[in-house]
């Protein structure tokens, strides 16, 4: 069992920056992957970014490449999503998630989910 808790959401103006955190606890394996998804009102949950716990490799959705950076602080057992150059279309509830295995970008490939944190970008 793995527990995930997101934090750091809030209101920010377009062009601004925000950093989300995801505290990871419980049983973990060397081959796990953690990542971020987001869901806007009336839309399906979509992949944002993921990072491999073994290779440290990362993968980003095209919509956030060059603007968002995913990282993992192993000492703190915390994953981060640094967001910059934010756009109103980035407004959504952001969720952290985890799976055992390689990086995937489909929602149904992930086994564990946090409660979500709201990010609102004003124009």
mmCIF file of C-alpha atoms in Angstrom:
data_model
loop_
_atom_site.group_PDB
_atom_site.id
_atom_site.type_symbol
_atom_site.label_atom_id
_atom_site.label_comp_id
_atom_site.label_asym_id
_atom_site.label_seq_id
_atom_site.Cartn_x
_atom_site.Cartn_y
_atom_site.Cartn_z
ATOM 1 C CA UNK A 1 0.000 0.000 0.000
ATOM 2 C CA UNK A 2 1.196 3.475 -0.926
ATOM 3 C CA UNK A 3 -0.277 6.734 0.336
ATOM 4 C CA UNK A 4 -0.024 9.983 -1.625
ATOM 5 C CA UNK A 5 -0.897 13.473 -0.396
ATOM 6 C CA UNK A 6 -0.758 16.518 -2.689
ATOM 7 C CA UNK A 7 -0.279 20.098 -1.580
ATOM 8 C CA UNK A 8 0.744 23.469 -2.974
ATOM 9 C CA UNK A 9 -2.231 24.311 -5.139
ATOM 10 C CA UNK A 10 -3.670 27.788 -5.244
ATOM 11 C CA UNK A 11 -4.495 30.824 -7.328
ATOM 12 C CA UNK A 12 -1.877 32.322 -9.621
ATOM 13 C CA UNK A 13 -1.919 34.829 -12.466
ATOM 14 C CA UNK A 14 -1.175 33.788 -16.024
ATOM 15 C CA UNK A 15 2.564 33.721 -16.607
ATOM 16 C CA UNK A 16 3.265 32.967 -12.975
ATOM 17 C CA UNK A 17 4.752 29.941 -11.255
ATOM 18 C CA UNK A 18 3.627 27.391 -8.707
ATOM 19 C CA UNK A 19 5.167 24.280 -7.165
ATOM 20 C CA UNK A 20 3.092 21.276 -6.209
ATOM 21 C CA UNK A 21 4.258 18.669 -3.712
ATOM 22 C CA UNK A 22 3.274 15.039 -3.246
ATOM 23 C CA UNK A 23 4.262 13.273 -0.043
ATOM 24 C CA UNK A 24 4.750 9.547 -0.556
ATOM 25 C CA UNK A 25 4.458 7.074 2.303
ATOM 26 C CA UNK A 26 3.817 3.404 2.911
ATOM 27 C CA UNK A 27 5.356 0.475 1.135
ATOM 28 C CA UNK A 28 7.300 1.289 -1.991
ATOM 29 C CA UNK A 29 9.363 -0.742 -4.419
ATOM 30 C CA UNK A 30 12.539 0.068 -6.290
ATOM 31 C CA UNK A 31 10.732 -0.168 -9.602
ATOM 32 C CA UNK A 32 7.883 2.243 -8.891
ATOM 33 C CA UNK A 33 6.883 5.205 -11.021
ATOM 34 C CA UNK A 34 5.188 8.354 -9.734
ATOM 35 C CA UNK A 35 3.503 11.042 -11.753
ATOM 36 C CA UNK A 36 1.016 13.860 -12.061
ATOM 37 C CA UNK A 37 -2.388 14.007 -13.721
ATOM 38 C CA UNK A 38 -4.921 16.807 -13.917
ATOM 39 C CA UNK A 39 -8.649 17.103 -14.439
ATOM 40 C CA UNK A 40 -10.560 20.205 -15.451
ATOM 41 C CA UNK A 41 -14.341 20.540 -14.916
ATOM 42 C CA UNK A 42 -16.269 18.497 -17.450
ATOM 43 C CA UNK A 43 -13.139 16.862 -18.846
ATOM 44 C CA UNK A 44 -11.426 13.523 -18.373
ATOM 45 C CA UNK A 45 -8.342 13.164 -16.240
ATOM 46 C CA UNK A 46 -5.198 13.591 -18.347
ATOM 47 C CA UNK A 47 -1.525 12.775 -17.993
ATOM 48 C CA UNK A 48 0.884 15.597 -17.149
ATOM 49 C CA UNK A 49 4.273 14.126 -16.201
ATOM 50 C CA UNK A 50 5.929 11.087 -14.628
ATOM 51 C CA UNK A 51 9.290 10.095 -13.186
ATOM 52 C CA UNK A 52 10.887 6.681 -12.758
ATOM 53 C CA UNK A 53 12.110 5.803 -9.276
ATOM 54 C CA UNK A 54 14.855 3.595 -10.678
ATOM 55 C CA UNK A 55 16.203 5.370 -13.760
ATOM 56 C CA UNK A 56 15.133 8.935 -12.853
ATOM 57 C CA UNK A 57 13.887 9.222 -16.385
ATOM 58 C CA UNK A 58 11.017 11.633 -16.992
ATOM 59 C CA UNK A 59 8.177 11.965 -19.459
ATOM 60 C CA UNK A 60 5.961 14.982 -20.126
ATOM 61 C CA UNK A 61 2.757 15.673 -21.959
ATOM 62 C CA UNK A 62 3.345 17.855 -25.016
ATOM 63 C CA UNK A 63 1.159 20.578 -23.538
ATOM 64 C CA UNK A 64 3.535 21.165 -20.610
ATOM 65 C CA UNK A 65 6.973 20.460 -22.088
ATOM 66 C CA UNK A 66 9.358 23.323 -21.431
ATOM 67 C CA UNK A 67 7.096 24.784 -18.743
ATOM 68 C CA UNK A 68 6.755 22.064 -16.096
ATOM 69 C CA UNK A 69 9.483 20.085 -14.349
ATOM 70 C CA UNK A 70 8.928 16.914 -12.334
ATOM 71 C CA UNK A 71 11.402 15.838 -9.662
ATOM 72 C CA UNK A 72 11.717 13.516 -6.673
ATOM 73 C CA UNK A 73 13.460 14.195 -3.374
ATOM 74 C CA UNK A 74 14.188 10.720 -2.057
ATOM 75 C CA UNK A 75 15.391 11.978 1.328
ATOM 76 C CA UNK A 76 12.014 13.621 1.933
ATOM 77 C CA UNK A 77 9.952 11.034 0.060
ATOM 78 C CA UNK A 78 8.362 13.905 -1.807
ATOM 79 C CA UNK A 79 7.649 14.416 -5.487
ATOM 80 C CA UNK A 80 7.389 17.904 -6.958
ATOM 81 C CA UNK A 81 5.884 19.523 -10.011
ATOM 82 C CA UNK A 82 7.418 22.912 -10.709
ATOM 83 C CA UNK A 83 5.086 24.837 -12.995
ATOM 84 C CA UNK A 84 6.065 28.042 -14.778
ATOM 85 C CA UNK A 85 4.610 30.202 -17.539
ATOM 86 C CA UNK A 86 1.200 29.093 -16.372
ATOM 87 C CA UNK A 87 -1.788 29.512 -18.656
ATOM 88 C CA UNK A 88 -5.516 29.648 -17.861
ATOM 89 C CA UNK A 89 -5.861 26.278 -19.619
ATOM 90 C CA UNK A 90 -3.666 24.772 -16.888
ATOM 91 C CA UNK A 91 -6.512 25.311 -14.425
ATOM 92 C CA UNK A 92 -7.508 21.932 -13.010
ATOM 93 C CA UNK A 93 -7.385 19.663 -10.011
ATOM 94 C CA UNK A 94 -3.935 18.103 -9.984
ATOM 95 C CA UNK A 95 -3.448 14.562 -8.703
ATOM 96 C CA UNK A 96 -0.301 12.627 -7.937
ATOM 97 C CA UNK A 97 -0.304 8.928 -8.695
ATOM 98 C CA UNK A 98 1.929 5.877 -8.454
ATOM 99 C CA UNK A 99 2.319 2.506 -10.130
ATOM 100 C CA UNK A 100 4.720 -0.385 -9.946
ATOM 101 C CA UNK A 101 6.555 -0.647 -13.227
ATOM 102 C CA UNK A 102 7.704 1.593 -16.040
ATOM 103 C CA UNK A 103 6.360 5.020 -16.948
ATOM 104 C CA UNK A 104 2.868 5.007 -18.424
ATOM 105 C CA UNK A 105 0.570 7.860 -19.373
ATOM 106 C CA UNK A 106 -2.845 6.226 -19.076
ATOM 107 C CA UNK A 107 -4.969 6.852 -15.997
ATOM 108 C CA UNK A 108 -5.944 3.201 -15.659
ATOM 109 C CA UNK A 109 -2.285 2.138 -15.461
ATOM 110 C CA UNK A 110 -1.834 3.733 -12.041
ATOM 111 C CA UNK A 111 -2.669 1.970 -8.793
ATOM 112 C CA UNK A 112 -2.492 4.690 -6.153
ATOM 113 C CA UNK A 113 -3.878 8.229 -6.119
ATOM 114 C CA UNK A 114 -3.786 11.301 -3.942
ATOM 115 C CA UNK A 115 -6.813 13.430 -3.085
ATOM 116 C CA UNK A 116 -6.011 16.224 -5.520
ATOM 117 C CA UNK A 117 -5.092 19.886 -5.155
ATOM 118 C CA UNK A 118 -6.741 22.759 -7.017
ATOM 119 C CA UNK A 119 -4.695 24.971 -9.324
ATOM 120 C CA UNK A 120 -6.414 28.044 -10.718
ATOM 121 C CA UNK A 121 -4.708 30.317 -13.248
ATOM 122 C CA UNK A 122 -6.367 33.673 -13.809
ATOM 123 C CA UNK A 123 -6.067 35.651 -17.022
#
